[in-house]
Amino acid sequence: MAKHEELPIPIYNNLEPVYGGGSSLEEAQLRFDNLKSKFIEIFGHAPQVYARSPGRVNLIGEHIDYEGYSVLPMAIRQDTIVAIRKNESEKVLRIANVNDGKYSVCTYPADPHQELDLKNHKWGHYFICGYKGFYDYAKLKGVDVGQPVGLDVIVDGTVPTGSGLSSSAAFVCSSTIAIMAAFDVNFPKKEIAQVTCDCERHIGTQSGGMDQAISVMAKTGFAELIDFNPIRATDVQLPAGGTFVIAHSLAESQKAVTAATNYNNRVVECRLAAIVLAIKLGMERKEAISKVKTLSDVEGLCVSFAGTHNSSDPVLAVKEYLKEEPYTAEEIEEITGEKLTSFLNINAAYLEVIKAAKHYKLHQRAAHVYSEAKRVHAFKDVVSSNLSDEEMLKKLGDLMNESHYSCSVLYECSCPELEELVKICRDNGALGARLTGAGWGGCAVALVKESIVPQFILNLKECFYQSRIDKGVIKKNDLGLYVFASKPSSGAAIFKF
């Protein structure tokens, strides 16, 4: 039997396999009906096909996917649906949104080679990422999709934006899959996960691939241990009696907008930490600069060093060879023997980082990555152990708390609102709570005993959200969008009805 990640995206003629039964099915049916009538109203004909991809919550393993390490996310029920139809008469891509009050129609030429204007950030750019990715990949695979044609598109997303729940990946994945389905093409899930990861880079974010992999490969009832190079997914059955509650800090995390000082800055710091470690551990300077891309590339050297101290922990090498004080660019250039701008010029996003950065905290970033990578496997080991559910939940909670400390103190990707929210979660009975997603805003995820979930959510409302409702930051009726319990949901799908 083919492995899960080698199967193509499933195609359904009804909603039940994805949305289940009962009220969630009714709700989904309403959304699809609304999407169809909106499509007819705007474009004058019905869509040809629909695709959906879910958001995700990362349970543990933050900011380590782009360093080549495994992560452990699960899909949530919130998703992005794209309705699409080829329009042979006009060579234009017209992208509308169900929420037309917030998102006006974007139009682009039907040209897969167009460059995105990143200074003028438009929501439709995410669709174009998928569009470019599809054409590049079809060409690579030798699939003839003919001359570019116009596409009429409507998007309906329920993943809150800027929440750290991967609204951007849900949008890019559902767009790519919808375009693929419109051209009657299907590829294996692992290939689509890779393509969608690569094509989000058109928008200037150096994504590590976790968000796309879980959105495409998720299965109902399971979290997934996602490995990279090559992309693989292993089902992880979470213990009974525990539920994950996701709560928005109401600080929006604008990953693409703040990339140079936040997200991409950390990508560069990790790369520099890896190169400096390689040189200090005996690699030739030129070889380190040309071959070392991520901290996982030098883990072997770090572990060998630790071995001489009767340990296998790569953090020992970090403590020995990377100073805790921030490095200046000049100090790093002295070690590498080359200007940062000369060996990081492979990527325009990296040059933006160098322009904006005053210094580089190599010790802290490397210590976070190596310790967080270890916590992911500890999490998986706990879940597959013989411990009672009660003991298992406690250990998982401890790992989540350690992860948050590392993200907050070593990686510095938290913010005051997240710190307040995580503390309130723990004070109200969460076994563990941590920021999730890129950070700098967005959501926290808390592991809570199933029996106390309703009370826990009420307490969060009282201790965190009520003051924000009073100030008019959010509406009381919208609270369900910002705090909710979630079980692992299903991955991407295509619908033809």
Short mmCIF file of C-alpha atoms in Angstrom, two decimals:
data_model
loop_
_atom_site.label_atom_id
_atom_site.label_comp_id
_atom_site.label_asym_id
_atom_site.label_seq_id
_atom_site.Cartn_x
_atom_site.Cartn_y
_atom_site.Cartn_z
CA MET A 1 0.00 0.00 0.00
CA ALA A 2 1.29 3.48 -0.89
CA LYS A 3 2.45 5.57 2.03
CA HIS A 4 0.05 8.31 3.06
CA GLU A 5 2.31 11.12 1.76
CA GLU A 6 2.67 9.41 -1.64
CA LEU A 7 -1.08 9.46 -2.31
CA PRO A 8 -2.63 12.25 -4.38
CA ILE A 9 -5.00 14.85 -2.88
CA PRO A 10 -8.36 13.08 -2.32
CA ILE A 11 -11.29 14.12 -4.53
CA TYR A 12 -14.82 13.96 -3.04
CA ASN A 13 -18.31 14.55 -4.39
CA ASN A 14 -19.71 15.41 -0.93
CA LEU A 15 -18.52 17.22 2.19
CA GLU A 16 -18.93 14.52 4.83
CA PRO A 17 -15.48 12.83 4.55
CA VAL A 18 -13.85 16.14 5.47
CA TYR A 19 -16.36 17.96 7.67
CA GLY A 20 -17.97 14.99 9.46
CA GLY A 21 -21.66 15.01 10.36
CA GLY A 22 -24.07 17.07 12.45
CA SER A 23 -23.80 20.82 12.87
CA SER A 24 -20.27 21.08 11.41
CA LEU A 25 -21.52 19.49 8.18
CA GLU A 26 -24.51 21.88 8.06
CA GLU A 27 -22.19 24.83 8.63
CA ALA A 28 -19.84 23.65 5.86
CA GLN A 29 -22.78 23.10 3.46
CA LEU A 30 -23.92 26.69 4.07
CA ARG A 31 -20.42 28.00 3.33
CA PHE A 32 -20.18 26.08 0.05
CA ASP A 33 -23.70 27.15 -1.01
CA ASN A 34 -22.84 30.76 -0.21
CA LEU A 35 -19.55 30.47 -2.09
CA LYS A 36 -21.31 29.11 -5.16
CA SER A 37 -24.01 31.80 -5.24
CA LYS A 38 -21.38 34.54 -4.71
CA PHE A 39 -19.36 33.05 -7.59
CA ILE A 40 -22.39 33.13 -9.90
CA GLU A 41 -23.23 36.67 -8.79
CA ILE A 42 -19.71 38.00 -9.54
CA PHE A 43 -18.66 35.93 -12.55
CA GLY A 44 -21.96 34.90 -14.10
CA HIS A 45 -21.30 31.15 -13.98
CA ALA A 46 -20.79 28.41 -11.37
CA PRO A 47 -17.31 27.25 -10.26
CA GLN A 48 -15.78 24.21 -11.94
CA VAL A 49 -14.16 22.79 -8.80
CA TYR A 50 -13.36 23.61 -5.14
CA ALA A 51 -10.27 22.97 -2.99
CA ARG A 52 -9.80 23.36 0.77
CA SER A 53 -6.77 23.38 3.03
CA PRO A 54 -6.84 23.72 6.83
CA GLY A 55 -4.91 25.95 9.20
CA ARG A 56 -2.77 24.26 11.82
CA VAL A 57 -1.60 24.56 15.37
CA ASN A 58 1.95 23.55 16.11
CA LEU A 59 1.98 21.57 19.36
CA ILE A 60 5.76 21.65 19.74
CA GLY A 61 8.81 22.38 17.58
CA GLU A 62 8.85 26.14 16.97
CA HIS A 63 11.22 27.83 14.51
CA ILE A 64 13.12 24.63 13.77
CA ASP A 65 11.55 23.40 10.51
CA TYR A 66 13.72 25.79 8.47
CA GLU A 67 16.73 24.36 10.32
CA GLY A 68 15.88 20.87 9.00
CA TYR A 69 14.35 19.51 12.23
CA SER A 70 11.11 17.60 12.76
CA VAL A 71 8.02 19.33 14.13
CA LEU A 72 4.72 18.16 15.59
CA PRO A 73 1.62 20.05 14.41
CA MET A 74 -2.04 19.12 13.94
CA ALA A 75 -4.61 20.51 11.50
CA ILE A 76 -7.51 22.53 12.92
CA ARG A 77 -11.08 22.65 11.57
CA GLN A 78 -10.71 26.25 10.32
CA ASP A 79 -9.73 26.28 6.65
CA THR A 80 -9.52 28.19 3.38
CA ILE A 81 -11.78 27.16 0.50
CA VAL A 82 -11.01 28.25 -3.06
CA ALA A 83 -13.68 28.02 -5.78
CA ILE A 84 -12.25 28.24 -9.29
CA ARG A 85 -13.17 28.15 -12.94
CA LYS A 86 -11.07 28.46 -16.09
CA ASN A 87 -12.06 31.45 -18.20
CA GLU A 88 -10.82 30.92 -21.76
CA SER A 89 -12.23 34.23 -23.03
CA GLU A 90 -10.07 36.56 -20.91
CA LYS A 91 -6.38 36.26 -20.03
CA VAL A 92 -6.93 37.68 -16.56
CA LEU A 93 -6.83 36.21 -13.05
CA ARG A 94 -9.74 37.66 -11.06
CA ILE A 95 -9.57 36.86 -7.35
CA ALA A 96 -12.53 37.79 -5.17
CA ASN A 97 -13.28 37.12 -1.50
CA VAL A 98 -16.50 36.20 0.27
CA ASN A 99 -15.53 38.89 2.80
CA ASP A 100 -15.54 41.65 0.17
CA GLY A 101 -15.83 44.36 2.82
CA LYS A 102 -12.28 43.59 3.97
CA TYR A 103 -10.76 42.14 0.78
CA SER A 104 -11.45 43.87 -2.53
CA VAL A 105 -11.15 42.02 -5.86
CA CYS A 106 -7.54 41.62 -7.08
CA THR A 107 -6.74 41.23 -10.77
CA TYR A 108 -3.48 40.02 -12.28
CA PRO A 109 -2.39 39.07 -15.80
CA ALA A 110 -2.60 35.35 -16.66
CA ASP A 111 1.19 35.19 -16.70
CA PRO A 112 2.99 32.56 -14.59
CA HIS A 113 6.28 34.48 -14.95
CA GLN A 114 5.07 37.73 -13.39
CA GLU A 115 7.01 39.07 -10.42
CA LEU A 116 5.11 40.11 -7.32
CA ASP A 117 5.40 43.71 -6.16
CA LEU A 118 6.35 43.05 -2.53
CA LYS A 119 6.42 46.73 -1.63
CA ASN A 120 2.70 46.83 -2.47
CA HIS A 121 1.42 43.94 -0.30
CA LYS A 122 -1.97 42.73 -1.60
CA TRP A 123 -3.94 39.76 -0.25
CA GLY A 124 -4.21 38.26 -3.76
CA HIS A 125 -0.41 37.84 -3.86
CA TYR A 126 -0.84 34.56 -1.94
CA PHE A 127 -2.93 33.15 -4.78
CA ILE A 128 -0.23 34.19 -7.27
CA CYS A 129 2.35 32.28 -5.19
CA GLY A 130 0.29 29.13 -5.82
CA TYR A 131 -0.23 30.06 -9.47
CA LYS A 132 3.51 30.47 -10.12
CA GLY A 133 4.30 27.34 -8.11
CA PHE A 134 1.84 25.23 -10.10
CA TYR A 135 3.21 26.29 -13.49
CA ASP A 136 6.85 25.85 -12.40
CA TYR A 137 6.14 22.37 -11.08
CA ALA A 138 4.00 21.23 -14.03
CA LYS A 139 6.86 22.27 -16.33
CA LEU A 140 9.39 20.41 -14.16
CA LYS A 141 7.25 17.25 -14.28
CA GLY A 142 6.75 17.54 -18.05
CA VAL A 143 3.00 18.06 -17.71
CA ASP A 144 1.62 20.13 -20.60
CA VAL A 145 -1.06 22.47 -19.29
CA GLY A 146 -1.23 24.49 -22.52
CA GLN A 147 -1.18 28.26 -22.88
CA PRO A 148 -2.09 30.27 -19.74
CA VAL A 149 -5.82 31.04 -19.55
CA GLY A 150 -7.87 33.34 -17.36
CA LEU A 151 -9.08 32.11 -13.97
CA ASP A 152 -12.10 33.24 -11.97
CA VAL A 153 -11.58 32.64 -8.27
CA ILE A 154 -13.39 33.20 -4.97
CA VAL A 155 -11.79 32.60 -1.59
CA ASP A 156 -13.46 31.90 1.75
CA GLY A 157 -11.13 31.63 4.73
CA THR A 158 -12.01 30.93 8.37
CA VAL A 159 -8.42 30.72 9.68
CA PRO A 160 -7.93 34.01 11.54
CA THR A 161 -5.21 36.08 9.80
CA GLY A 162 -2.07 37.03 11.72
CA SER A 163 -2.95 34.39 14.30
CA GLY A 164 0.04 32.07 13.93
CA LEU A 165 -2.39 29.36 12.72
CA SER A 166 -1.07 29.44 9.15
CA SER A 167 -3.77 31.32 7.30
CA SER A 168 -1.15 32.09 4.62
CA ALA A 169 -0.21 28.42 4.09
CA ALA A 170 -3.90 27.40 4.04
CA PHE A 171 -4.45 30.03 1.33
CA VAL A 172 -1.36 29.12 -0.75
CA CYS A 173 -2.08 25.36 -0.49
CA SER A 174 -5.78 25.63 -1.36
CA SER A 175 -4.92 27.98 -4.27
CA THR A 176 -2.27 25.64 -5.69
CA ILE A 177 -4.56 22.60 -5.34
CA ALA A 178 -7.54 24.44 -6.85
CA ILE A 179 -5.47 25.50 -9.89
CA MET A 180 -4.19 21.94 -10.20
CA ALA A 181 -7.75 20.56 -10.07
CA ALA A 182 -8.97 23.12 -12.63
CA PHE A 183 -6.36 21.71 -15.03
CA ASP A 184 -7.25 18.11 -14.12
CA VAL A 185 -3.80 17.40 -12.67
CA ASN A 186 -2.99 15.76 -9.31
CA PHE A 187 0.37 15.16 -7.65
CA PRO A 188 1.38 13.18 -4.54
CA LYS A 189 0.82 15.02 -1.25
CA LYS A 190 4.50 15.19 -0.34
CA GLU A 191 5.29 16.87 -3.67
CA ILE A 192 2.50 19.40 -3.21
CA ALA A 193 3.76 20.10 0.32
CA GLN A 194 7.21 20.86 -1.11
CA VAL A 195 5.91 22.98 -4.02
CA THR A 196 3.67 25.09 -1.76
CA CYS A 197 6.52 25.61 0.71
CA ASP A 198 8.83 26.75 -2.10
CA CYS A 199 6.25 29.03 -3.67
CA GLU A 200 5.37 30.94 -0.48
CA ARG A 201 8.89 32.31 -0.81
CA HIS A 202 7.63 34.44 -3.75
CA ILE A 203 6.00 36.60 -1.09
CA GLY A 204 9.29 37.05 0.74
CA THR A 205 8.88 34.64 3.69
CA GLN A 206 11.60 32.00 4.07
CA SER A 207 9.14 29.32 5.16
CA GLY A 208 10.44 26.05 6.58
CA GLY A 209 7.69 23.81 5.22
CA MET A 210 5.82 22.66 8.34
CA ASP A 211 2.68 24.69 7.64
CA GLN A 212 2.25 23.41 4.11
CA ALA A 213 3.12 19.81 5.03
CA ILE A 214 0.47 19.53 7.77
CA SER A 215 -2.16 21.40 5.74
CA VAL A 216 -1.71 18.96 2.86
CA MET A 217 -1.03 15.72 4.77
CA ALA A 218 -3.15 15.91 7.95
CA LYS A 219 -5.49 13.06 8.93
CA THR A 220 -8.55 13.28 11.18
CA GLY A 221 -7.77 12.22 14.73
CA PHE A 222 -3.97 12.44 14.49
CA ALA A 223 -1.28 15.01 15.03
CA GLU A 224 1.66 14.42 12.66
CA LEU A 225 5.38 14.23 13.25
CA ILE A 226 6.67 15.95 10.12
CA ASP A 227 10.22 15.19 8.97
CA PHE A 228 11.98 17.09 6.19
CA ASN A 229 14.45 16.23 3.41
CA PRO A 230 12.48 14.29 2.27
CA ILE A 231 9.08 15.36 3.62
CA ARG A 232 7.42 12.55 5.59
CA ALA A 233 4.48 12.43 8.00
CA THR A 234 4.09 9.97 10.87
CA ASP A 235 0.74 9.70 12.66
CA VAL A 236 0.84 10.65 16.34
CA GLN A 237 -2.12 9.51 18.46
CA LEU A 238 -2.60 11.98 21.31
CA PRO A 239 -3.56 10.65 24.77
CA ALA A 240 -7.21 10.43 25.76
CA GLY A 241 -8.54 12.94 28.27
CA GLY A 242 -6.62 15.95 26.96
CA THR A 243 -7.72 18.72 24.58
CA PHE A 244 -5.84 21.57 23.00
CA VAL A 245 -7.36 25.01 23.46
CA ILE A 246 -6.19 27.70 21.07
CA ALA A 247 -6.42 31.31 22.22
CA HIS A 248 -5.55 34.44 20.21
CA SER A 249 -3.46 37.09 21.95
CA LEU A 250 -5.13 39.70 19.68
CA ALA A 251 -1.67 41.00 18.73
CA GLU A 252 -1.50 40.35 14.97
CA SER A 253 1.66 38.67 13.75
CA GLN A 254 2.43 40.13 10.32
CA LYS A 255 5.05 37.63 9.24
CA ALA A 256 5.54 38.88 5.68
CA VAL A 257 5.56 42.57 6.67
CA THR A 258 8.04 42.34 9.59
CA ALA A 259 10.19 39.58 8.05
CA ALA A 260 13.48 41.52 7.95
CA THR A 261 13.56 42.19 11.71
CA ASN A 262 11.70 39.13 12.99
CA TYR A 263 11.17 35.87 11.09
CA ASN A 264 13.85 36.14 8.38
CA ASN A 265 16.22 37.72 10.90
CA ARG A 266 16.13 34.49 12.93
CA VAL A 267 16.69 32.41 9.78
CA VAL A 268 19.86 34.43 9.13
CA GLU A 269 21.01 34.28 12.78
CA CYS A 270 20.68 30.48 12.71
CA ARG A 271 22.65 30.25 9.49
CA LEU A 272 25.42 32.44 10.89
CA ALA A 273 25.46 30.44 14.15
CA ALA A 274 25.84 27.22 12.12
CA ILE A 275 28.72 28.63 10.01
CA VAL A 276 30.57 30.00 13.07
CA LEU A 277 30.14 26.67 14.91
CA ALA A 278 31.44 24.76 11.88
CA ILE A 279 34.58 26.92 11.70
CA LYS A 280 35.20 26.74 15.47
CA LEU A 281 34.79 22.95 15.30
CA GLY A 282 37.50 22.65 12.66
CA MET A 283 35.86 23.07 9.25
CA GLU A 284 37.68 25.19 6.66
CA ARG A 285 36.18 28.69 6.38
CA LYS A 286 35.39 28.42 2.66
CA GLU A 287 33.81 25.00 3.07
CA ALA A 288 31.68 26.20 6.02
CA ILE A 289 30.41 29.19 4.04
CA SER A 290 29.57 27.15 0.94
CA LYS A 291 28.19 23.98 2.55
CA VAL A 292 26.64 24.90 5.90
CA LYS A 293 23.08 26.17 5.58
CA THR A 294 21.35 25.11 8.81
CA LEU A 295 22.12 24.11 12.39
CA SER A 296 21.20 20.51 11.56
CA ASP A 297 24.16 20.53 9.10
CA VAL A 298 26.61 20.96 12.01
CA GLU A 299 24.80 18.88 14.61
CA GLY A 300 27.16 15.94 13.95
CA LEU A 301 30.21 18.11 14.71
CA CYS A 302 28.55 19.45 17.87
CA VAL A 303 27.63 15.95 19.05
CA SER A 304 31.21 14.73 18.41
CA PHE A 305 32.46 17.60 20.56
CA ALA A 306 29.91 16.74 23.29
CA GLY A 307 31.14 13.12 23.11
CA THR A 308 34.53 14.20 24.37
CA HIS A 309 32.67 15.43 27.48
CA ASN A 310 30.62 12.21 27.92
CA SER A 311 27.47 13.78 26.50
CA SER A 312 25.53 13.76 23.25
CA ASP A 313 23.97 17.21 23.67
CA PRO A 314 24.90 19.65 20.85
CA VAL A 315 24.13 22.58 23.20
CA LEU A 316 27.51 21.86 24.92
CA ALA A 317 29.28 23.04 21.76
CA VAL A 318 27.06 26.15 21.66
CA LYS A 319 28.06 26.99 25.25
CA GLU A 320 31.73 26.39 24.49
CA TYR A 321 32.06 28.17 21.14
CA LEU A 322 29.36 30.85 20.84
CA LYS A 323 29.53 33.74 23.28
CA GLU A 324 26.34 34.83 25.02
CA GLU A 325 26.82 38.50 24.16
CA PRO A 326 25.47 39.53 20.75
CA TYR A 327 27.94 39.47 17.85
CA THR A 328 28.47 42.46 15.59
CA ALA A 329 28.68 41.92 11.83
CA GLU A 330 32.40 42.75 12.06
CA GLU A 331 33.03 40.04 14.66
CA ILE A 332 31.33 37.42 12.47
CA GLU A 333 33.25 38.62 9.40
CA GLU A 334 36.51 38.25 11.33
CA ILE A 335 35.66 34.58 12.02
CA THR A 336 34.44 33.80 8.51
CA GLY A 337 37.00 35.90 6.64
CA GLU A 338 34.26 37.21 4.35
CA LYS A 339 31.76 40.06 4.31
CA LEU A 340 28.22 39.00 5.28
CA THR A 341 26.89 40.76 2.19
CA SER A 342 29.13 38.66 -0.05
CA PHE A 343 28.09 35.22 1.19
CA LEU A 344 24.45 36.00 2.06
CA ASN A 345 23.75 37.71 -1.26
CA ILE A 346 22.19 34.47 -2.56
CA ASN A 347 18.89 35.78 -1.27
CA ALA A 348 17.41 39.30 -1.38
CA ALA A 349 15.52 38.60 1.87
CA TYR A 350 18.84 37.96 3.66
CA LEU A 351 20.26 41.27 2.46
CA GLU A 352 17.20 43.06 3.90
CA VAL A 353 17.98 41.38 7.24
CA ILE A 354 21.63 42.53 7.19
CA LYS A 355 20.50 46.09 6.41
CA ALA A 356 18.15 46.12 9.40
CA ALA A 357 20.21 44.15 11.96
CA LYS A 358 22.34 45.87 14.59
CA HIS A 359 23.74 42.65 16.05
CA TYR A 360 23.27 38.87 16.01
CA LYS A 361 22.44 36.63 19.01
CA LEU A 362 24.00 33.40 17.78
CA HIS A 363 24.35 31.59 21.13
CA GLN A 364 20.69 32.00 22.13
CA ARG A 365 19.24 31.07 18.73
CA ALA A 366 21.35 27.91 18.39
CA ALA A 367 20.61 26.85 21.99
CA HIS A 368 16.87 27.20 21.29
CA VAL A 369 16.97 25.21 18.04
CA TYR A 370 18.94 22.25 19.44
CA SER A 371 16.91 22.03 22.67
CA GLU A 372 13.56 22.44 20.87
CA ALA A 373 14.47 19.71 18.35
CA LYS A 374 15.07 17.39 21.31
CA ARG A 375 11.71 18.31 22.89
CA VAL A 376 9.84 17.30 19.71
CA HIS A 377 11.21 13.75 19.94
CA ALA A 378 10.63 13.68 23.71
CA PHE A 379 6.97 14.61 23.02
CA LYS A 380 6.63 11.77 20.49
CA ASP A 381 8.35 9.33 22.90
CA VAL A 382 5.97 10.24 25.73
CA VAL A 383 2.95 9.69 23.48
CA SER A 384 4.20 6.23 22.44
CA SER A 385 5.22 5.21 25.99
CA ASN A 386 3.41 2.93 28.46
CA LEU A 387 2.64 5.75 30.87
CA SER A 388 -0.93 6.28 32.06
CA ASP A 389 -2.88 9.01 30.22
CA GLU A 390 -2.65 11.14 33.36
CA GLU A 391 1.17 10.92 33.55
CA MET A 392 1.45 11.36 29.80
CA LEU A 393 -0.56 14.58 29.83
CA LYS A 394 1.53 15.99 32.67
CA LYS A 395 4.82 15.26 30.84
CA LEU A 396 3.51 16.75 27.57
CA GLY A 397 2.44 19.87 29.47
CA ASP A 398 5.93 20.21 30.98
CA LEU A 399 7.52 19.97 27.52
CA MET A 400 5.17 22.67 26.20
CA ASN A 401 6.10 24.94 29.11
CA GLU A 402 9.82 24.40 28.47
CA SER A 403 9.27 25.15 24.80
CA HIS A 404 7.56 28.44 25.61
CA TYR A 405 10.39 29.49 27.92
CA SER A 406 12.91 28.79 25.16
CA CYS A 407 10.85 30.69 22.53
CA SER A 408 10.40 33.62 24.87
CA VAL A 409 13.87 33.92 26.42
CA LEU A 410 16.30 32.40 23.88
CA TYR A 411 14.51 33.01 20.58
CA GLU A 412 12.70 36.18 21.68
CA CYS A 413 9.66 35.61 19.48
CA SER A 414 7.03 36.31 22.12
CA CYS A 415 5.30 39.60 22.98
CA PRO A 416 3.66 41.07 26.13
CA GLU A 417 0.16 39.90 25.14
CA LEU A 418 1.33 36.30 24.59
CA GLU A 419 3.18 36.31 27.92
CA GLU A 420 0.03 37.48 29.71
CA LEU A 421 -2.15 34.92 27.93
CA VAL A 422 0.21 31.98 28.58
CA LYS A 423 0.36 32.88 32.28
CA ILE A 424 -3.46 33.11 32.50
CA CYS A 425 -3.75 29.68 30.81
CA ARG A 426 -1.42 28.10 33.37
CA ASP A 427 -3.08 29.90 36.30
CA ASN A 428 -6.42 28.44 35.19
CA GLY A 429 -5.41 24.80 35.11
CA ALA A 430 -3.63 24.27 31.77
CA LEU A 431 -1.10 21.42 32.07
CA GLY A 432 1.10 23.32 29.64
CA ALA A 433 0.81 26.43 27.49
CA ARG A 434 3.04 28.03 24.89
CA LEU A 435 3.03 30.43 21.99
CA THR A 436 2.45 28.68 18.69
CA GLY A 437 3.34 29.67 15.14
CA ALA A 438 5.98 32.27 14.32
CA GLY A 439 5.18 34.28 17.45
CA TRP A 440 5.46 38.08 17.84
CA GLY A 441 1.70 37.96 18.29
CA GLY A 442 -0.82 35.37 17.20
CA CYS A 443 -1.96 32.45 19.34
CA ALA A 444 -1.12 30.41 22.38
CA VAL A 445 -1.97 26.71 22.62
CA ALA A 446 -2.83 25.15 25.97
CA LEU A 447 -3.11 21.47 26.90
CA VAL A 448 -6.17 21.15 29.10
CA LYS A 449 -7.97 18.19 30.70
CA GLU A 450 -11.09 17.55 28.66
CA SER A 451 -13.33 17.70 31.72
CA ILE A 452 -12.46 21.35 32.46
CA VAL A 453 -12.47 22.78 28.91
CA PRO A 454 -15.78 24.72 29.10
CA GLN A 455 -14.81 26.30 32.45
CA PHE A 456 -11.26 26.97 31.21
CA ILE A 457 -12.59 28.88 28.18
CA LEU A 458 -14.96 30.88 30.42
CA ASN A 459 -12.03 31.78 32.70
CA LEU A 460 -9.96 32.96 29.74
CA LYS A 461 -12.88 35.08 28.62
CA GLU A 462 -13.08 36.68 32.04
CA CYS A 463 -9.35 37.12 32.73
CA PHE A 464 -8.08 38.01 29.26
CA TYR A 465 -10.80 38.82 26.73
CA GLN A 466 -13.37 40.77 28.77
CA SER A 467 -11.18 43.88 29.12
CA ARG A 468 -10.53 43.75 25.33
CA ILE A 469 -14.26 43.41 24.63
CA ASP A 470 -14.90 46.42 26.90
CA LYS A 471 -12.31 48.45 24.97
CA GLY A 472 -13.91 47.48 21.65
CA VAL A 473 -10.86 45.53 20.40
CA ILE A 474 -13.15 42.58 19.59
CA LYS A 475 -16.90 42.04 19.59
CA LYS A 476 -18.38 39.77 22.24
CA ASN A 477 -20.18 37.72 19.57
CA ASP A 478 -16.88 37.01 17.80
CA LEU A 479 -15.23 35.44 20.85
CA GLY A 480 -15.58 31.93 19.36
CA LEU A 481 -13.18 32.97 16.57
CA TYR A 482 -10.48 33.85 19.08
CA VAL A 483 -10.65 31.04 21.63
CA PHE A 484 -11.70 27.47 20.86
CA ALA A 485 -10.91 23.84 21.60
CA SER A 486 -9.63 21.72 18.74
CA LYS A 487 -9.15 18.06 17.98
CA PRO A 488 -6.87 17.03 15.09
CA SER A 489 -8.74 17.63 11.81
CA SER A 490 -8.35 16.44 8.21
CA GLY A 491 -6.02 17.73 5.48
CA ALA A 492 -6.41 19.20 2.01
CA ALA A 493 -9.16 17.99 -0.34
CA ILE A 494 -10.73 18.66 -3.72
CA PHE A 495 -14.51 18.78 -4.20
CA LYS A 496 -16.35 18.26 -7.48
CA PHE A 497 -20.12 18.42 -7.31
#
